[in-house]
Amino acid sequence: MTQRHDSTAEPPPGPDDPPAVPLEFAAFCELHRPRYLSYARVWLPDPDRAALVVQQAFAEIAVHWRALLGSSNPTAHAWQILRGTVGEHTRQTGLPTGRSGAQDRPGHAADDDLAILHYVVGLAAPEIADVIGTDTASVAGRLRRTMLHEASGW
């Protein structure tokens, strides 16, 4: 009897190997990492710190991944985790958040984020919708409204 050995096969994972990342989570990270990183760099000028914050956000998303997949809008929930992680780090470092008047108008901070993603990061409305988990028409309308409300302050 001849034993066949397939040299392309990978050895089974050992007891100390980290568990495999679900394929859909890896794809999600690959898709969103560049945009999340661009957003984080607006608030955290140190590129290494911004990358660390995005990595922490993805770690938090990974913890909740199964629950997020079961939600009505996983992308929107993941975006909120990123926003929260970035906001926490800006407060910890004492950096200005640019959101001092966010309480004055409902959704103000979220609308500011849309403006940042559009005017600073350079994303078009469909790309922003993909990143934050909403529809393009909503993003376009909110961008117009933000531009009208903030024209004198931006």
Short mmCIF file of C-alpha atoms in Angstrom, two decimals:
data_model
loop_
_atom_site.label_atom_id
_atom_site.label_comp_id
_atom_site.label_asym_id
_atom_site.label_seq_id
_atom_site.Cartn_x
_atom_site.Cartn_y
_atom_site.Cartn_z
CA MET A 1 0.00 0.00 0.00
CA THR A 2 1.34 3.39 -1.00
CA GLN A 3 1.01 6.36 1.31
CA ARG A 4 0.22 9.58 -0.41
CA HIS A 5 1.36 12.82 1.08
CA ASP A 6 -0.14 16.09 -0.04
CA SER A 7 2.51 18.76 0.52
CA THR A 8 -0.01 21.57 0.02
CA ALA A 9 -2.16 20.55 2.97
CA GLU A 10 -1.78 22.60 6.11
CA PRO A 11 -1.16 20.85 9.42
CA PRO A 12 -4.08 20.82 11.82
CA PRO A 13 -4.10 23.71 14.28
CA GLY A 14 -2.20 23.07 17.48
CA PRO A 15 -3.53 23.73 20.98
CA ASP A 16 -1.71 27.08 21.17
CA ASP A 17 -2.80 28.33 17.73
CA PRO A 18 -5.37 31.15 17.73
CA PRO A 19 -8.79 30.21 16.41
CA ALA A 20 -9.42 30.90 12.75
CA VAL A 21 -11.17 34.17 11.97
CA PRO A 22 -14.53 33.69 10.27
CA LEU A 23 -14.23 34.41 6.56
CA GLU A 24 -17.06 36.96 6.61
CA PHE A 25 -15.37 38.87 9.46
CA ALA A 26 -12.05 38.90 7.58
CA ALA A 27 -13.84 40.24 4.49
CA PHE A 28 -15.61 42.89 6.58
CA CYS A 29 -12.28 44.05 8.03
CA GLU A 30 -10.64 44.10 4.62
CA LEU A 31 -13.47 46.20 3.20
CA HIS A 32 -13.79 48.70 6.04
CA ARG A 33 -10.24 49.04 7.44
CA PRO A 34 -9.03 51.74 4.99
CA ARG A 35 -12.11 53.93 5.54
CA TYR A 36 -12.15 53.38 9.29
CA LEU A 37 -8.47 54.28 9.39
CA SER A 38 -9.01 57.45 7.35
CA TYR A 39 -11.78 58.49 9.76
CA ALA A 40 -9.64 57.74 12.84
CA ARG A 41 -6.74 59.77 11.44
CA VAL A 42 -8.95 62.86 11.33
CA TRP A 43 -9.40 62.66 15.12
CA LEU A 44 -6.04 61.09 16.04
CA PRO A 45 -3.21 62.75 14.11
CA ASP A 46 -0.64 60.12 15.14
CA PRO A 47 -0.96 57.41 12.44
CA ASP A 48 0.22 54.66 14.79
CA ARG A 49 -2.34 55.62 17.42
CA ALA A 50 -5.08 55.81 14.79
CA ALA A 51 -4.16 52.31 13.56
CA LEU A 52 -4.19 51.02 17.14
CA VAL A 53 -7.64 52.51 17.74
CA VAL A 54 -9.02 50.93 14.57
CA GLN A 55 -7.51 47.60 15.60
CA GLN A 56 -9.18 47.94 19.01
CA ALA A 57 -12.49 48.71 17.34
CA PHE A 58 -12.16 45.60 15.17
CA ALA A 59 -11.34 43.55 18.27
CA GLU A 60 -14.54 44.83 19.89
CA ILE A 61 -16.50 44.11 16.72
CA ALA A 62 -15.03 40.59 16.70
CA VAL A 63 -16.26 40.01 20.26
CA HIS A 64 -19.80 40.90 19.16
CA TRP A 65 -19.55 39.53 15.63
CA ARG A 66 -22.20 36.79 15.92
CA ALA A 67 -24.65 39.17 17.59
CA LEU A 68 -23.95 41.83 14.95
CA LEU A 69 -24.66 39.35 12.17
CA GLY A 70 -28.00 38.61 13.79
CA SER A 71 -28.92 42.29 13.99
CA SER A 72 -30.94 44.20 11.44
CA ASN A 73 -27.91 46.29 10.39
CA PRO A 74 -24.47 44.86 11.29
CA THR A 75 -22.58 47.59 9.43
CA ALA A 76 -24.33 50.37 11.35
CA HIS A 77 -23.60 48.68 14.68
CA ALA A 78 -19.95 48.18 13.73
CA TRP A 79 -19.72 51.87 12.75
CA GLN A 80 -21.06 52.86 16.18
CA ILE A 81 -18.38 50.71 17.82
CA LEU A 82 -15.71 52.47 15.76
CA ARG A 83 -17.11 55.94 16.56
CA GLY A 84 -17.24 55.07 20.25
CA THR A 85 -13.69 53.74 20.27
CA VAL A 86 -12.33 56.81 18.45
CA GLY A 87 -14.30 59.13 20.75
CA GLU A 88 -13.00 57.38 23.85
CA HIS A 89 -9.40 57.75 22.69
CA THR A 90 -9.80 61.42 21.80
CA ARG A 91 -11.20 62.09 25.28
CA GLN A 92 -8.39 60.09 26.94
CA THR A 93 -5.70 62.00 25.09
CA GLY A 94 -7.33 65.38 25.61
CA LEU A 95 -7.53 65.99 21.87
CA PRO A 96 -10.40 68.20 20.70
CA THR A 97 -13.35 66.16 19.53
CA GLY A 98 -14.93 68.93 17.51
CA ARG A 99 -18.26 67.87 18.97
CA SER A 100 -18.79 70.41 21.72
CA GLY A 101 -22.17 71.52 20.39
CA ALA A 102 -23.37 68.07 19.42
CA GLN A 103 -26.12 68.17 22.03
CA ASP A 104 -27.68 71.28 20.47
CA ARG A 105 -29.24 69.39 17.58
CA PRO A 106 -30.24 65.71 17.49
CA GLY A 107 -27.92 63.73 15.23
CA HIS A 108 -25.42 66.62 15.03
CA ALA A 109 -22.34 64.51 15.80
CA ALA A 110 -23.43 61.84 13.33
CA ASP A 111 -24.02 64.50 10.67
CA ASP A 112 -20.58 65.95 11.40
CA ASP A 113 -19.15 62.49 10.83
CA LEU A 114 -20.85 62.35 7.44
CA ALA A 115 -19.33 65.71 6.55
CA ILE A 116 -15.91 64.48 7.68
CA LEU A 117 -16.23 61.30 5.63
CA HIS A 118 -17.30 63.32 2.61
CA TYR A 119 -15.26 66.54 2.72
CA VAL A 120 -12.14 65.43 4.61
CA VAL A 121 -11.80 61.73 3.82
CA GLY A 122 -13.18 62.20 0.30
CA LEU A 123 -15.87 59.52 0.18
CA ALA A 124 -18.90 59.87 -2.07
CA ALA A 125 -22.41 59.38 -0.65
CA PRO A 126 -22.67 55.71 -1.77
CA GLU A 127 -19.33 54.89 -0.10
CA ILE A 128 -20.39 56.65 3.10
CA ALA A 129 -23.64 54.69 3.07
CA ASP A 130 -21.64 51.46 2.80
CA VAL A 131 -19.39 52.45 5.69
CA ILE A 132 -22.07 53.58 8.14
CA GLY A 133 -24.76 51.10 7.13
CA THR A 134 -27.49 53.26 5.66
CA ASP A 135 -28.91 54.18 2.27
CA THR A 136 -27.35 56.64 -0.17
CA ALA A 137 -30.39 58.95 -0.28
CA SER A 138 -30.26 59.40 3.50
CA VAL A 139 -26.56 60.26 3.37
CA ALA A 140 -27.05 62.75 0.54
CA GLY A 141 -29.91 64.47 2.35
CA ARG A 142 -28.04 64.64 5.64
CA LEU A 143 -24.95 66.02 3.89
CA ARG A 144 -27.05 68.78 2.31
CA ARG A 145 -28.67 69.59 5.65
CA THR A 146 -25.28 69.64 7.41
CA MET A 147 -23.84 71.90 4.74
CA LEU A 148 -26.71 74.36 5.21
CA HIS A 149 -26.47 74.32 9.02
CA GLU A 150 -22.69 74.45 9.21
CA ALA A 151 -21.83 76.69 6.26
CA SER A 152 -20.73 79.52 8.50
CA GLY A 153 -18.87 77.34 11.03
CA TRP A 154 -16.98 74.87 8.85
#
